[in-house]
mmCIF file of C-alpha atoms in Angstrom:
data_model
loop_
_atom_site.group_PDB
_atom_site.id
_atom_site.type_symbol
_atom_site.label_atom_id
_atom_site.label_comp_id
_atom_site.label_asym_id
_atom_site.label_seq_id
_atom_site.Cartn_x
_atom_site.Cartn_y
_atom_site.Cartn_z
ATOM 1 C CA UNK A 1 107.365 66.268 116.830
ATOM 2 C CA UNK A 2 107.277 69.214 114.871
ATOM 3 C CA UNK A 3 110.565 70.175 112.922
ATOM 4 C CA UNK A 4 112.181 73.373 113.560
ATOM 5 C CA UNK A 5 113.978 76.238 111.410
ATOM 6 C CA UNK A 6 115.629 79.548 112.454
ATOM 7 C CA UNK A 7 114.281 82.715 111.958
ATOM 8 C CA UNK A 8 116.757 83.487 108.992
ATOM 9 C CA UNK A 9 116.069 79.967 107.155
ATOM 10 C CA UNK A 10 112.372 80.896 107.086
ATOM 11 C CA UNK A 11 112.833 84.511 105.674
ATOM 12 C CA UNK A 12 115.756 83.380 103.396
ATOM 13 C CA UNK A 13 112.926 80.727 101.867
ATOM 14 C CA UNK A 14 110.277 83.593 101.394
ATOM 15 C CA UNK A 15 112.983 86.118 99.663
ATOM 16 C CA UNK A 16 113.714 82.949 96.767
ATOM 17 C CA UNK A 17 110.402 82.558 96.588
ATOM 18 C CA UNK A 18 109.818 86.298 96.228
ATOM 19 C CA UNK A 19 112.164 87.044 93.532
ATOM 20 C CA UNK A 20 113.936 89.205 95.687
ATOM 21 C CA UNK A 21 117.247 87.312 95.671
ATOM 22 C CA UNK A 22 117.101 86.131 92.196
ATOM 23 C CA UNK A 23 114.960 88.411 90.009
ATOM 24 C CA UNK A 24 113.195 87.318 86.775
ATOM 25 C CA UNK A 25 113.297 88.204 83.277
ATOM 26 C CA UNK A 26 110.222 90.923 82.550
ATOM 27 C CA UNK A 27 108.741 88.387 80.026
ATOM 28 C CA UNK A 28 108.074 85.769 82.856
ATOM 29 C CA UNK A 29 105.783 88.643 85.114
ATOM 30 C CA UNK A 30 102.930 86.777 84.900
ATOM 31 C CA UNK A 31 104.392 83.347 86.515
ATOM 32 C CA UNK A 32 106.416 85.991 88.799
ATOM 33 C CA UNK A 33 102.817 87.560 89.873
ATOM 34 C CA UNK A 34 101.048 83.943 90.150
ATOM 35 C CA UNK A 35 104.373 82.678 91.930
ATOM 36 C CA UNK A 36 103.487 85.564 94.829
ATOM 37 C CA UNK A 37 99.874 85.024 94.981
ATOM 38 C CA UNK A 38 99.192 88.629 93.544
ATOM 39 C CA UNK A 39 99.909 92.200 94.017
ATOM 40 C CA UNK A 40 98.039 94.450 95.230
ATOM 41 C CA UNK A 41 97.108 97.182 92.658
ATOM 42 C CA UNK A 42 95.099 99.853 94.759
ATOM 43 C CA UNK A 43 98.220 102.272 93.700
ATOM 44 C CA UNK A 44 99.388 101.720 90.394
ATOM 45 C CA UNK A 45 102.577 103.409 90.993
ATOM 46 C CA UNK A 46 103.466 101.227 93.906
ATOM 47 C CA UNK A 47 102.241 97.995 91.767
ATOM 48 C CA UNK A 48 104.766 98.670 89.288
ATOM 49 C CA UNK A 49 107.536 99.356 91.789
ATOM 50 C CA UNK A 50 106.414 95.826 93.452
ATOM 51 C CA UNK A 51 106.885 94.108 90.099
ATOM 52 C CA UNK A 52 110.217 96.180 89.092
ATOM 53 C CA UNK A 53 111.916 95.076 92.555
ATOM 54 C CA UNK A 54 111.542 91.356 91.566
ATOM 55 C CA UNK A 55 112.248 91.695 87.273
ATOM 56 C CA UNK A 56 115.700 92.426 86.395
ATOM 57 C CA UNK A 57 114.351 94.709 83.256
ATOM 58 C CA UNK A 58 110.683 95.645 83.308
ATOM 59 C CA UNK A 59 110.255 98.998 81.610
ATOM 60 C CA UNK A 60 107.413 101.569 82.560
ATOM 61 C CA UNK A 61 104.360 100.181 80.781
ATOM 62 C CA UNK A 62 105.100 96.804 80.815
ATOM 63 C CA UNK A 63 102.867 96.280 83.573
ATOM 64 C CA UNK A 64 99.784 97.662 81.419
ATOM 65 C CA UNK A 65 100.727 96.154 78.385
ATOM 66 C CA UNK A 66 99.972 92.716 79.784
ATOM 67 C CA UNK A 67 96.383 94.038 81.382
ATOM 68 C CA UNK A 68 95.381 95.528 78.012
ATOM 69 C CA UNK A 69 97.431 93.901 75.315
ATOM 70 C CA UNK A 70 98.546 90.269 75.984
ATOM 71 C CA UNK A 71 95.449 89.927 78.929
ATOM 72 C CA UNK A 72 97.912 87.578 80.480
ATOM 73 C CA UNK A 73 97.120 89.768 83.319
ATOM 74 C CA UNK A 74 93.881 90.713 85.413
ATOM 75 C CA UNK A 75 93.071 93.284 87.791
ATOM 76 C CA UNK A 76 90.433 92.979 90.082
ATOM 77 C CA UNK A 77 88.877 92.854 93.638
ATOM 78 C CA UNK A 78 90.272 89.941 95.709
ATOM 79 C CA UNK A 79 92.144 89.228 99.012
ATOM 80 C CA UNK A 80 90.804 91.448 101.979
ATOM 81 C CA UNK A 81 87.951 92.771 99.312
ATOM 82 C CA UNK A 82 91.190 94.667 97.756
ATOM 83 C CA UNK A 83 92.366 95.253 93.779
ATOM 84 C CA UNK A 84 94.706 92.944 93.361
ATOM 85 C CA UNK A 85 96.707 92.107 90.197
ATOM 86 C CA UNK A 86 97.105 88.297 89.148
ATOM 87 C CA UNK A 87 97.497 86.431 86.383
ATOM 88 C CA UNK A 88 94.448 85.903 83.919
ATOM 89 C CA UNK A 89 94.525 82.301 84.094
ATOM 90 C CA UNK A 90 93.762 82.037 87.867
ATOM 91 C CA UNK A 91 90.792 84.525 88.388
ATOM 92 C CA UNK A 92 88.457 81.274 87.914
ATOM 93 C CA UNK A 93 90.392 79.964 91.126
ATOM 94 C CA UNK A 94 90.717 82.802 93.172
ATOM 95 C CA UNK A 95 87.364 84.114 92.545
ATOM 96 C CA UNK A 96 86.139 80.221 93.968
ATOM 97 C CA UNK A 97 88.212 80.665 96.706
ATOM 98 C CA UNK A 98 87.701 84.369 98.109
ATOM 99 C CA UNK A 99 84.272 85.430 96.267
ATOM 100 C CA UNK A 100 81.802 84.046 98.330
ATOM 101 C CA UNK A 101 83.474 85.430 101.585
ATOM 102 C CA UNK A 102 83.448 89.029 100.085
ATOM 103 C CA UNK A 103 79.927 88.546 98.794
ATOM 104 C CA UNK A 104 78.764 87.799 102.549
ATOM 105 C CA UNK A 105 80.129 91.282 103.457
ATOM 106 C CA UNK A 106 79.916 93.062 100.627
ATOM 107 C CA UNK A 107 75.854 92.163 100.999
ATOM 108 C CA UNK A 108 76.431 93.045 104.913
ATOM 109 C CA UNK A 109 77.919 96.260 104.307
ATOM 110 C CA UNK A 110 75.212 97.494 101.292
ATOM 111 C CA UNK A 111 72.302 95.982 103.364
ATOM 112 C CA UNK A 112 73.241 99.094 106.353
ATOM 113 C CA UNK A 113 71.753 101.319 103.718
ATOM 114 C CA UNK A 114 69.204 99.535 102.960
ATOM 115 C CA UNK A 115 69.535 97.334 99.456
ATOM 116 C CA UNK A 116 68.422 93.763 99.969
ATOM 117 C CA UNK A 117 70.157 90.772 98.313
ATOM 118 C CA UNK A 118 67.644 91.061 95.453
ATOM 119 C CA UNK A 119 68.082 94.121 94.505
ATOM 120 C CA UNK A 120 72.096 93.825 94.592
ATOM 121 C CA UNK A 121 71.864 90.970 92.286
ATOM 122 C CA UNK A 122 69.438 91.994 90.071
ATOM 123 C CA UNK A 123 71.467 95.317 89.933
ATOM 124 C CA UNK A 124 74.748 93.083 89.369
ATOM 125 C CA UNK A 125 73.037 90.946 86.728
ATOM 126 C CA UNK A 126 72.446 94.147 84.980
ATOM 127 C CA UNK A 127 76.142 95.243 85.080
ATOM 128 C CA UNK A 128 76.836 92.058 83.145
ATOM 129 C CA UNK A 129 74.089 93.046 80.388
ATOM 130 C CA UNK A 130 75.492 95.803 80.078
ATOM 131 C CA UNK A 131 78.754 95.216 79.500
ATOM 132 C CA UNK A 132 78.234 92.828 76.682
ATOM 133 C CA UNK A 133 79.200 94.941 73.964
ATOM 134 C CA UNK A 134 82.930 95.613 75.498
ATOM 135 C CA UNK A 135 84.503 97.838 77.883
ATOM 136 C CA UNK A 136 82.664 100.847 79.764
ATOM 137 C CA UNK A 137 84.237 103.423 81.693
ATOM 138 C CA UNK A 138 82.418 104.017 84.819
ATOM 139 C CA UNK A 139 80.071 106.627 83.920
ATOM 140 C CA UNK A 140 79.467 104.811 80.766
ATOM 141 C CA UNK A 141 78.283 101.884 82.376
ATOM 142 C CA UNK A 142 76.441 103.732 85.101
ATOM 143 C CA UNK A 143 74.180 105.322 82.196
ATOM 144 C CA UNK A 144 73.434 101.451 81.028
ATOM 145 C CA UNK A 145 72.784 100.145 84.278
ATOM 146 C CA UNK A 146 70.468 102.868 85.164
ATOM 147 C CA UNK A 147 68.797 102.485 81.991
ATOM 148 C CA UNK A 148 67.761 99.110 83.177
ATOM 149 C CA UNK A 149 67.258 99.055 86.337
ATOM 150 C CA UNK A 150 66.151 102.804 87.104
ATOM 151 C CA UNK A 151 68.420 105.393 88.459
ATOM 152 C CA UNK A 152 68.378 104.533 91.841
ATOM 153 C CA UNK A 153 71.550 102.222 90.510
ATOM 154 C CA UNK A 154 73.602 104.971 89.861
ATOM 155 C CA UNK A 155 75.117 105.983 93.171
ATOM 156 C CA UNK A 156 76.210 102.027 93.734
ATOM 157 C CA UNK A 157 77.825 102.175 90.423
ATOM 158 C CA UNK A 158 79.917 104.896 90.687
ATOM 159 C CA UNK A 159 80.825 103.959 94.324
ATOM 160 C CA UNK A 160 84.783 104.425 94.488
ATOM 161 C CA UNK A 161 84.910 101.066 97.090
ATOM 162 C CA UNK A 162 83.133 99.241 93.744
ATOM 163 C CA UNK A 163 79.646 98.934 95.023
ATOM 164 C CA UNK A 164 77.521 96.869 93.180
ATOM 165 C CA UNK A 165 79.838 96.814 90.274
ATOM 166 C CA UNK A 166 82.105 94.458 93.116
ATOM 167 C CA UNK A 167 79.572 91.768 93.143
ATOM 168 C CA UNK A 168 80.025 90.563 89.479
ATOM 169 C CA UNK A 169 83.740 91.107 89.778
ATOM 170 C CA UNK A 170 83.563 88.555 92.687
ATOM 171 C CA UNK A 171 81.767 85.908 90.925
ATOM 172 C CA UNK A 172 84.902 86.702 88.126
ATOM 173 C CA UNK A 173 82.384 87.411 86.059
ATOM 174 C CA UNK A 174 83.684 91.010 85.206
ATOM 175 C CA UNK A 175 87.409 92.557 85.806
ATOM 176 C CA UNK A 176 88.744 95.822 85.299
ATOM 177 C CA UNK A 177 89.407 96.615 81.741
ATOM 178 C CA UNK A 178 91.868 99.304 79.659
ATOM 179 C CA UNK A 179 91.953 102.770 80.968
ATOM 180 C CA UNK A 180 90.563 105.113 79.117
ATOM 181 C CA UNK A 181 91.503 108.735 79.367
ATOM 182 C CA UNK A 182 92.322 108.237 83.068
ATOM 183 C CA UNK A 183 89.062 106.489 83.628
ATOM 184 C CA UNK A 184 88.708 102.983 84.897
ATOM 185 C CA UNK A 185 86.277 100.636 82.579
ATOM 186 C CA UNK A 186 84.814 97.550 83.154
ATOM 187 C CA UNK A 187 85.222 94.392 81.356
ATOM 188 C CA UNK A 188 83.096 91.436 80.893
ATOM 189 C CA UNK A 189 85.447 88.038 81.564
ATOM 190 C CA UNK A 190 83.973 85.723 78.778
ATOM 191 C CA UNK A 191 84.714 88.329 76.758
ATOM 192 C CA UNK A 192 87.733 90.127 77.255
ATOM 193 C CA UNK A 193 89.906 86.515 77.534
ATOM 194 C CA UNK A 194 87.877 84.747 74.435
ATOM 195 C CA UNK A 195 91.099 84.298 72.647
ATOM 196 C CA UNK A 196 92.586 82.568 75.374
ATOM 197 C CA UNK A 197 89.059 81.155 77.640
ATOM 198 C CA UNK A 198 89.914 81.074 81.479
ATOM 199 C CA UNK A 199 89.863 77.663 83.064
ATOM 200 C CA UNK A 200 86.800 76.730 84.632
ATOM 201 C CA UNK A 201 86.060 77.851 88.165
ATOM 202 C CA UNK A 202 86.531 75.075 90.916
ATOM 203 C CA UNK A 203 84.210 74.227 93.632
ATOM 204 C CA UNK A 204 84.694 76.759 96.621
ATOM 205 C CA UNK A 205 86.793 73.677 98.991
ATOM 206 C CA UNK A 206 88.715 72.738 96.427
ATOM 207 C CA UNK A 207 90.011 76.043 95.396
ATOM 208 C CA UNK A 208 90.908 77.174 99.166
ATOM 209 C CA UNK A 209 92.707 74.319 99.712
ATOM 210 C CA UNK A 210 94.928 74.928 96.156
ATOM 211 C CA UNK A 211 95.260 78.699 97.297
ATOM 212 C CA UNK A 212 96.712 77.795 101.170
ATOM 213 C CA UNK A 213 99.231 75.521 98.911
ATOM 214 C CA UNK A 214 100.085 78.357 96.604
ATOM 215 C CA UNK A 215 100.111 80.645 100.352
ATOM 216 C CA UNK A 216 102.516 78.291 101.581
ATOM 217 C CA UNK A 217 104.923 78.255 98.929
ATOM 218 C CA UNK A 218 105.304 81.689 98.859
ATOM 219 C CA UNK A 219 105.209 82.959 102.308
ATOM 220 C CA UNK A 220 105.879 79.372 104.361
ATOM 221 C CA UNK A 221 106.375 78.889 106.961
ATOM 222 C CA UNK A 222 102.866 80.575 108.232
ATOM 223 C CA UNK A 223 99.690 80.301 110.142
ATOM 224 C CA UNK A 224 96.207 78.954 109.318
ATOM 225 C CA UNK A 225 94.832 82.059 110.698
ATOM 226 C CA UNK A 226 97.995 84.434 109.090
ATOM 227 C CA UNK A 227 96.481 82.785 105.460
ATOM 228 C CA UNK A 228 92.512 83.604 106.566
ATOM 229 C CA UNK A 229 93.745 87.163 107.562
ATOM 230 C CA UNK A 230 95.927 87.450 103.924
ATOM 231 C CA UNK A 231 93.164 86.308 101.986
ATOM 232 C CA UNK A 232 89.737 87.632 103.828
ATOM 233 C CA UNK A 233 88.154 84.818 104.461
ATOM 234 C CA UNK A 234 86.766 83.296 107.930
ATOM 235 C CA UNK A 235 88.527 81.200 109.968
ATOM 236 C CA UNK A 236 86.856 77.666 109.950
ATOM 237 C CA UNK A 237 87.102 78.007 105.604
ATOM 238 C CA UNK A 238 90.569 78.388 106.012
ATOM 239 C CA UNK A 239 90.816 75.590 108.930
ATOM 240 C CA UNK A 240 89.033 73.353 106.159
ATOM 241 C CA UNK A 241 91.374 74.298 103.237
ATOM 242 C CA UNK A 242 94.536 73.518 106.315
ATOM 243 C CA UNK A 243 92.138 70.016 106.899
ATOM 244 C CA UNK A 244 92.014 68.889 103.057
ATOM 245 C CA UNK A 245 95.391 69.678 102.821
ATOM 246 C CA UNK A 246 96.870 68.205 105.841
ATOM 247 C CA UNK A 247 98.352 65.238 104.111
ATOM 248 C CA UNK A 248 100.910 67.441 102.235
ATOM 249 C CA UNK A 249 101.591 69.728 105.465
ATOM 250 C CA UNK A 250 104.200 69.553 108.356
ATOM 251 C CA UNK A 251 104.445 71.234 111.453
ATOM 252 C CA UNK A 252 107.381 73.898 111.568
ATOM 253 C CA UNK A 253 108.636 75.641 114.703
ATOM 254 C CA UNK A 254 109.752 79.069 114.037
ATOM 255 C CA UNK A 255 111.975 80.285 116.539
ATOM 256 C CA UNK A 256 109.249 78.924 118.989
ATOM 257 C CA UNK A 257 106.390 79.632 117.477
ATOM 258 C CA UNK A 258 103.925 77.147 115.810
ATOM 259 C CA UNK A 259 103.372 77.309 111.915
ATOM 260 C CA UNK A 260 103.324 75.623 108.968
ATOM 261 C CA UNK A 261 104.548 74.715 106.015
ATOM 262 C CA UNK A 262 104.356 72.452 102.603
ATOM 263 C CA UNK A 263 105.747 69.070 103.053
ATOM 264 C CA UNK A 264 108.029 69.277 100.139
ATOM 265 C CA UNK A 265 109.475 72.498 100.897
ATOM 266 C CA UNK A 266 111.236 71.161 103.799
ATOM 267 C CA UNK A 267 114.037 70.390 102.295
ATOM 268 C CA UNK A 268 114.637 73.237 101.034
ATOM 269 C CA UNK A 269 114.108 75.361 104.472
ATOM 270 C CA UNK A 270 116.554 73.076 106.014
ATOM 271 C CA UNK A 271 119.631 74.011 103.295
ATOM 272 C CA UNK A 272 118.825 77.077 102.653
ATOM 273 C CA UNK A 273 121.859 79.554 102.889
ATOM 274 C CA UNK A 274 120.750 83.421 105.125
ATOM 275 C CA UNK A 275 119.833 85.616 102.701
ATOM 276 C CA UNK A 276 122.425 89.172 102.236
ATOM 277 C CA UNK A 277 120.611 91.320 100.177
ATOM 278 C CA UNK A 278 118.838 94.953 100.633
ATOM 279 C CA UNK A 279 115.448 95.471 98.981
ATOM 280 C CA UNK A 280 113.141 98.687 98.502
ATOM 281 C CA UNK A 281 109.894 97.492 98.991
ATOM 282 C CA UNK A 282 106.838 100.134 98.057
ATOM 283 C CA UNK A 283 103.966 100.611 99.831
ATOM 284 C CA UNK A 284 101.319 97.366 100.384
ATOM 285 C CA UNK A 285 104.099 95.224 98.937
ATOM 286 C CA UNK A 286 102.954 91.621 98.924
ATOM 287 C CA UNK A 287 106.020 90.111 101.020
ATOM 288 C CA UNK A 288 105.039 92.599 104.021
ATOM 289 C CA UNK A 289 101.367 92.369 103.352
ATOM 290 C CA UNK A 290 101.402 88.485 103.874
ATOM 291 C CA UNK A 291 103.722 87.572 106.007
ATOM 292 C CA UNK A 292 101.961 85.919 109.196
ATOM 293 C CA UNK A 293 103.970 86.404 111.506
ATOM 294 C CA UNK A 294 104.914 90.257 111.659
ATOM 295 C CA UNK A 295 107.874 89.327 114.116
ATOM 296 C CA UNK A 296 109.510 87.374 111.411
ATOM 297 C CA UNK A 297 109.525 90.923 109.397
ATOM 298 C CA UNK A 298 110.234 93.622 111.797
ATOM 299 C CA UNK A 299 110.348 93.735 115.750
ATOM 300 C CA UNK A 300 107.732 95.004 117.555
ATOM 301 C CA UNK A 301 108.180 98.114 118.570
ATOM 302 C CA UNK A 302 108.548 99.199 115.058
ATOM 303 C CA UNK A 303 105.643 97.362 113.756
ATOM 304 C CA UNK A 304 103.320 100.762 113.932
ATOM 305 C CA UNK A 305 105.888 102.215 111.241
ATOM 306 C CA UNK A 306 105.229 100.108 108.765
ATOM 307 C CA UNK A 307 101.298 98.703 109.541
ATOM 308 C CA UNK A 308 100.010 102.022 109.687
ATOM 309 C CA UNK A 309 96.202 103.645 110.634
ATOM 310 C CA UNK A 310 93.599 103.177 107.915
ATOM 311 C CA UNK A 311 95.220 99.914 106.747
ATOM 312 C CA UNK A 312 98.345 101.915 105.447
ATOM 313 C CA UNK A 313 101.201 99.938 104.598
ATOM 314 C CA UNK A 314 104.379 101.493 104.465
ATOM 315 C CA UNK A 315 107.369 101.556 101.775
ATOM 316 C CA UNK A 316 109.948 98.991 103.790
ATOM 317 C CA UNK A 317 113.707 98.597 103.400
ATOM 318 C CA UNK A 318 115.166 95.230 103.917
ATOM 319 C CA UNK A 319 118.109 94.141 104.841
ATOM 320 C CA UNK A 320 118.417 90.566 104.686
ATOM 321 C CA UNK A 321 114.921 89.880 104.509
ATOM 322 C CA UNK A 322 114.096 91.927 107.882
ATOM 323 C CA UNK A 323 112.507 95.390 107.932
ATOM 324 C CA UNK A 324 115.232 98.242 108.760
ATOM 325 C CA UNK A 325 113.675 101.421 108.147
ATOM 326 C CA UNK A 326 111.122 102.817 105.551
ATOM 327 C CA UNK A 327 111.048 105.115 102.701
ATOM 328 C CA UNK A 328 109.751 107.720 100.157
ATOM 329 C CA UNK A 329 110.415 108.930 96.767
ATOM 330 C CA UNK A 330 110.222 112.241 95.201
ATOM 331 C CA UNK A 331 110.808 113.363 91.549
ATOM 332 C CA UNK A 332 112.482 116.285 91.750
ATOM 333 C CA UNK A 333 113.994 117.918 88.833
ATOM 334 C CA UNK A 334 116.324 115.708 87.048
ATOM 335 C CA UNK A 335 116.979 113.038 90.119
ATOM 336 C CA UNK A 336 114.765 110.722 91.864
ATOM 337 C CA UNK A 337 114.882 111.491 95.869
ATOM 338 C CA UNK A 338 115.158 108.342 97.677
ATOM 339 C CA UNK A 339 114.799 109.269 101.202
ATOM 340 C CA UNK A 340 115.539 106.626 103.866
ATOM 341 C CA UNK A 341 114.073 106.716 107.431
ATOM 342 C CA UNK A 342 115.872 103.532 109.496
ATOM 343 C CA UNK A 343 114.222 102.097 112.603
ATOM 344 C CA UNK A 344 117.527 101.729 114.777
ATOM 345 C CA UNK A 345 120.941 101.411 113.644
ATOM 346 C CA UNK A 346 122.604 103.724 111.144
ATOM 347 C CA UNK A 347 122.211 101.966 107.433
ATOM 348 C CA UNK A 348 125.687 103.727 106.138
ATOM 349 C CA UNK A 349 128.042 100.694 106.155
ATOM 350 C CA UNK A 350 124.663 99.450 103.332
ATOM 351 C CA UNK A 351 124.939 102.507 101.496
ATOM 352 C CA UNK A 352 126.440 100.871 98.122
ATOM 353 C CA UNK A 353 123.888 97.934 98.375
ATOM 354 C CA UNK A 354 120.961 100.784 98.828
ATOM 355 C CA UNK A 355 122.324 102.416 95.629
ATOM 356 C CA UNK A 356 121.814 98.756 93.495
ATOM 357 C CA UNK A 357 118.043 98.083 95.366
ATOM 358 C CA UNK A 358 117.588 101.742 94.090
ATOM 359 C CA UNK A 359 117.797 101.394 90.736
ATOM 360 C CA UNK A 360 114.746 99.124 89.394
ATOM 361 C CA UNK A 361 113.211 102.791 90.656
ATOM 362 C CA UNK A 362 114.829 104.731 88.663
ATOM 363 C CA UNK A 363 114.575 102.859 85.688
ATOM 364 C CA UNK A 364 110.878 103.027 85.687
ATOM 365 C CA UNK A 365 111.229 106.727 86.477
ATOM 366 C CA UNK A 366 113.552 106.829 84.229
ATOM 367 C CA UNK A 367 115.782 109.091 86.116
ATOM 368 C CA UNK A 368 119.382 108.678 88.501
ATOM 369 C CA UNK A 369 118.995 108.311 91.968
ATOM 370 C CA UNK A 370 119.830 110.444 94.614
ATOM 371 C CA UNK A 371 119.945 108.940 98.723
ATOM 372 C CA UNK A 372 119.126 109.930 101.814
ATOM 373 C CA UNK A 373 119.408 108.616 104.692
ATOM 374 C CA UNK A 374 117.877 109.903 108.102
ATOM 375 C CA UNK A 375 118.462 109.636 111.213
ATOM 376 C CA UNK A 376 116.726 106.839 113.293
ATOM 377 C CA UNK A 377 113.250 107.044 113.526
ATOM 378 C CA UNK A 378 112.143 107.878 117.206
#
């Protein structure tokens, strides 16, 4: 018989795991950003707001110094074909896991205009030559690849959805590199982490089944199909990674719904006090982006605010772990504009705790805060 938790238990467990009850100290963000599976990095702005909501001090920058500085950081394409940020250590891993899925459709969607799988790779292989004498912007390693491979290359290269540059970054053997100037470059993996050498990459199987554990104890209870959604990959892989790692699983009941969840984390969802605590959430922040079951987060008939057209993802406020509204910030002047639009009920009796979820915002803005709040959204 499965074992059953409340609605509030379950998001109570994903907030701790989070950070967004107990924040961390800026100099553990890389076990923060491994601890969450990731963040997606499509928006650097919202990225850093993502990481400043669960660090009790990160600083404007931070986030950059540990892509191009310390390198305990990577940024490249991952779950759902998506940048993500993670940390160095686990590209070998996640690439295992999620690559070959995303090389299936990346070769689907370049073979519609007309580039068979040898050409991609030979293209891709080229990227990699190219790259071994250190980081190239975009352009810069357009010119190279074209160079040897003809110039035919050079529209796939400078493709802003990663075209055949994505292929090597799959296989983890490139990433993104420093900016220069504004411009993305390229980096190649062996290279750029030399001083510290990535583990080595796992068999495909074995790495699923390690990232539906790290899933799980981030975003537990779930679904077998909420993790193949999260992470991009098809159904019966992620039914096989749920299979190998069915010994260390337990069926949970979440307000009647089926999931599941890691066998040692029961415990813990069983004692675990309701969460009271207001968050500001920016746009494609993990915690809404992989929960798997959206009517844990927010009720249905406000779903379409926050999962919006073209994949859009809103900026979410929570109260107590549940989606209440969403919001926007402007610079303007000397204040930051935080304005609030709430799904139902007014949000006034919160307005103190709004002020204190504010402020990781307007330290990396490095400005006060000013609030707004609207009234309900239609």
């Amino acid at each position: 018989m499965a074992e059953a938790v409340t609605i509030k238990q379950a998001v109570a467990f994903r907030l701790r795991r989070h950070h967004l009850i107990d924040p961390v100290s800026a100099d553990q963000l890389p076990a923060m950003i491994g601890d969450i599976c990731g963040l997606q990095a499509q928006i650097p702005s919202a990225t850093e707001q993502a990481a400043s909501v669960r660090t009790t001090n990160l600083q404007s920058g931070t986030l950059t110094k540990a892509l191009e500085t310390s390198r305990t950081l990577a940024r490249t394409w991952l779950m759902r074909g998506t940048v993500h940020i993670i940390p160095s250590a686990d590209l070998p891993l996640y690439s295992a896991a999620i690559g070959p899925a995303g090389l299936r459709e990346l070769h689907r969607w370049l073979g519609t205009y007309g580039l068979t799988p040898d050409q991609i790779t030979r293209a891709s292989d080229a990227v990699c030559k190219a790259l071994e004498t250190g980081p190239l912007t975009r352009k810069d390693l357009a010119d190279r690849v074209v160079a040897l491979v003809g110039d035919q290359a050079r529209a796939w290269i400078d493709h802003g959805w990663g075209g055949i540059v994505k292929q090597a970054a799959l296989e983890g053997a490139i990433c993104f590199g420093p900016t220069k100037d504004r411009d993305i470059s390229f980096v190649r993996t062996d290279t750029w982490f030399k001083a510290s050498p990535l583990p080595k990459r796992p068999p495909g199987p074995e790495a699923r089944r390690c990232l539906l554990d790290r899933y799980l104890r981030a975003y537990g209870p779930a679904t077998i199909q909420g993790f193949a959604r999260w992470a991009g990959i098809p159904s019966g892989e992620a039914k096989q990674a749920g299979h190998d790692l069915a010994d260390d699983l337990i069926d949970i009941t979440v307000y009647d719904r089926p999931t599941i969840a890691r066998r040692e984390d029961l415990d813990d969802l069983a004692t675990i006090a309701p969460a009271s605590r207001v968050s500001l959430l920016p746009a494609f922040d993990p915690y809404v982006l992989g929960c798997s079951v959206k009517s844990h987060l927010v009720d249905e008939p406000h779903q379409t605010l926050i999962y919006r057209k073209a994949g859009w993802v809103a900026a979410t406020i929570l109260i107590d772990g549940r989606a209440a509204g969403t919001w926007e910030a402007k610079p303007r002047g000397k204040r930051l504009n935080i304005t609030i639009t709430p799904f139902a009920s007014s949000l006034a009796k919160h307005a103190t705790d709004i002020e204190t979820a504010a402020a990781p915002l307007g330290r990396l803005h490095g400005l006060p805060t000013a609030i707004q709040i609207n009234a309900a959204a239609a």
